mmCIF file of C-alpha atoms in Angstrom:
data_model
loop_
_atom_site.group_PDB
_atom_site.id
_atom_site.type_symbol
_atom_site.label_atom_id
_atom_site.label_comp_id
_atom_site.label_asym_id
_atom_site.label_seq_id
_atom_site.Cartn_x
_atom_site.Cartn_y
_atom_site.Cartn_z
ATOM 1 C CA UNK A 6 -15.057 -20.470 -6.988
ATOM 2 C CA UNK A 7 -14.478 -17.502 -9.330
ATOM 3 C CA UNK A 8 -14.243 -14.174 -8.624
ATOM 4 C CA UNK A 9 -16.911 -12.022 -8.564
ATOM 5 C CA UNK A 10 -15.596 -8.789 -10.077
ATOM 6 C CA UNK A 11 -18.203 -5.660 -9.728
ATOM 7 C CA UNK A 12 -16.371 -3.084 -12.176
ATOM 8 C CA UNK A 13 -13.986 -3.712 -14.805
ATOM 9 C CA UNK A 14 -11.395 -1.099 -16.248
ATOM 10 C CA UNK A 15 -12.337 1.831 -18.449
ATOM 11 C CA UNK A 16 -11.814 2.163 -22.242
ATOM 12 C CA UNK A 17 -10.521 5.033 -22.013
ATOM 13 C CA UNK A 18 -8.884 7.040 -19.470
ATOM 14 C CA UNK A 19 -8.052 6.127 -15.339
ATOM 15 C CA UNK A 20 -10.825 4.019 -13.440
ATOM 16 C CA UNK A 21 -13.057 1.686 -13.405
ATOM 17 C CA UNK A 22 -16.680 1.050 -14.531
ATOM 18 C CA UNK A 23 -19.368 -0.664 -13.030
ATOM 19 C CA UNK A 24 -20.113 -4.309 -14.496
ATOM 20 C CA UNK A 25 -23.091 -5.711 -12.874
ATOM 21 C CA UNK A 26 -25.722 -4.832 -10.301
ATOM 22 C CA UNK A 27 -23.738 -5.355 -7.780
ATOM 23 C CA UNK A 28 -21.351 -2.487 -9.170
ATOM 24 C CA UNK A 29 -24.017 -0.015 -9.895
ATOM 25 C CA UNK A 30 -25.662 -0.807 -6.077
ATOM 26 C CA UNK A 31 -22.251 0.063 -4.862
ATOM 27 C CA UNK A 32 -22.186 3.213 -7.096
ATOM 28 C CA UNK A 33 -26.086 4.217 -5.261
ATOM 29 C CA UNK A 34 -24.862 3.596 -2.326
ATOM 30 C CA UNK A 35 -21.631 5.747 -2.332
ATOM 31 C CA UNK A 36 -24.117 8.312 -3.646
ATOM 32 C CA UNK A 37 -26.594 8.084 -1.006
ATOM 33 C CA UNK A 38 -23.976 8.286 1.599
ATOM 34 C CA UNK A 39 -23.175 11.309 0.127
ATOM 35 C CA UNK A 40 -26.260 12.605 0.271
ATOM 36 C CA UNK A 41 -26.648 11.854 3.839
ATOM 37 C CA UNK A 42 -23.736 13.023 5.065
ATOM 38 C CA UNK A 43 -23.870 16.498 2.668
ATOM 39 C CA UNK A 44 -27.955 17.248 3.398
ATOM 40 C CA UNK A 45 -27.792 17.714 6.837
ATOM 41 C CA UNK A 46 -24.835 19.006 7.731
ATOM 42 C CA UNK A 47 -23.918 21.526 5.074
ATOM 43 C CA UNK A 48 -27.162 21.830 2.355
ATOM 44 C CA UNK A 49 -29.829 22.610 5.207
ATOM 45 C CA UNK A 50 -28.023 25.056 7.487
ATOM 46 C CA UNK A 51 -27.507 27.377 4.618
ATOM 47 C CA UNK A 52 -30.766 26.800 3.071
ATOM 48 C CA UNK A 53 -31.881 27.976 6.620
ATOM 49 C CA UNK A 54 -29.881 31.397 5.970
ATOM 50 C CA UNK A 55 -27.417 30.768 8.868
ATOM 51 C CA UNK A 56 -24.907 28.873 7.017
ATOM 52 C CA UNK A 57 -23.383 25.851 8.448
ATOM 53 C CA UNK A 58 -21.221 26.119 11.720
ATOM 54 C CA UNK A 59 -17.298 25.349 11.571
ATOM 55 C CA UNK A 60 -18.131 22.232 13.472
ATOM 56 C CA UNK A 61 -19.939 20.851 10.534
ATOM 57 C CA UNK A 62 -18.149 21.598 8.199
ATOM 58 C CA UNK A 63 -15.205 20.038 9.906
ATOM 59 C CA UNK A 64 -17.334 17.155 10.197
ATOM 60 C CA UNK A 65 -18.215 16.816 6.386
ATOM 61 C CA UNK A 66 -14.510 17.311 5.748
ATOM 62 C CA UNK A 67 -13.437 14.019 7.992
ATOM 63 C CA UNK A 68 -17.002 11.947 6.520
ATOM 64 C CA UNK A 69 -16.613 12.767 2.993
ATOM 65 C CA UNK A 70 -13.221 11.475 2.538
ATOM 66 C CA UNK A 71 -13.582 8.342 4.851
ATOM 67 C CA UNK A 72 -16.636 7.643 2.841
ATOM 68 C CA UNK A 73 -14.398 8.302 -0.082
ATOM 69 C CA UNK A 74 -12.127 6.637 1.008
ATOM 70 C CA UNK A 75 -13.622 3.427 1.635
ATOM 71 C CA UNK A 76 -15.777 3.458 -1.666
ATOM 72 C CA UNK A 77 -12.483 3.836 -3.607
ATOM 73 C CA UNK A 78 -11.059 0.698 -1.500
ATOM 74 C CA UNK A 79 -13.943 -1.840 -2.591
ATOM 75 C CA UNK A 80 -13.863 -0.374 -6.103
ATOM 76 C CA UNK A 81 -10.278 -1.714 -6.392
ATOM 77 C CA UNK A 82 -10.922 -4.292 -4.327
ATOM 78 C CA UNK A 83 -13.924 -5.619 -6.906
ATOM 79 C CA UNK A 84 -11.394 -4.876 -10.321
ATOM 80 C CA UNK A 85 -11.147 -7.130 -12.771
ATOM 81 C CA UNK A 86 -7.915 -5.648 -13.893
ATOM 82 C CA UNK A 87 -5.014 -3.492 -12.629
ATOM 83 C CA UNK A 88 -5.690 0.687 -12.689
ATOM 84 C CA UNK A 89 -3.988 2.278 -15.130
ATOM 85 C CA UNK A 90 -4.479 5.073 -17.863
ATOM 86 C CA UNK A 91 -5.973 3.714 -20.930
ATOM 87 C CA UNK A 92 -5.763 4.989 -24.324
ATOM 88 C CA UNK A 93 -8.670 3.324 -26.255
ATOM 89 C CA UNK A 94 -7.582 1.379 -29.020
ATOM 90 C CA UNK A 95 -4.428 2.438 -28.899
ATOM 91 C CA UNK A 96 -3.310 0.443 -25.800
#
């Protein structure tokens, strides 16, 4: 069975690209998480006027990065090709 590669390596520059619908759902759902973990716990306390207490922000700070993290992990994971800086058409 072949692989089934969900992003493929930028043109141009460090990264990878999304290269089917199963990339892009990956890509929604990273941002969704973010959402989720950035609405409640830092957006809504300070659109209450209190600001957000130093136990949620220290929470964001562990969440975002694990969720980071792990979407950076299945991104290189689901490469079709090694990460590396591209030049374009000069490579």
């Amino acid at each position: 069975m072949a692989q089934d590669y969900w992003f493929k390596p930028k043109q141009e520059g460090h990264g990878t690209a999304p290269s089917n619908w199963k990339g892009w759902a990956a890509m929604l759902g990273y941002a969704v998480a973010t959402i989720i973990i950035t609405l409640p716990l830092i957006v809504l306390p300070a659109l209450s006027g209190s600001g957000p207490d130093v136990w949620q922000i220290a929470l964001w700070l562990v969440l975002l990065p694990l969720v980071t993290g792990g979407f950076i992990c299945l991104c290189r994971l689901k490469s079709d090709g090694d990460w590396r800086w591209r030049w374009g058409s000069k490579s």
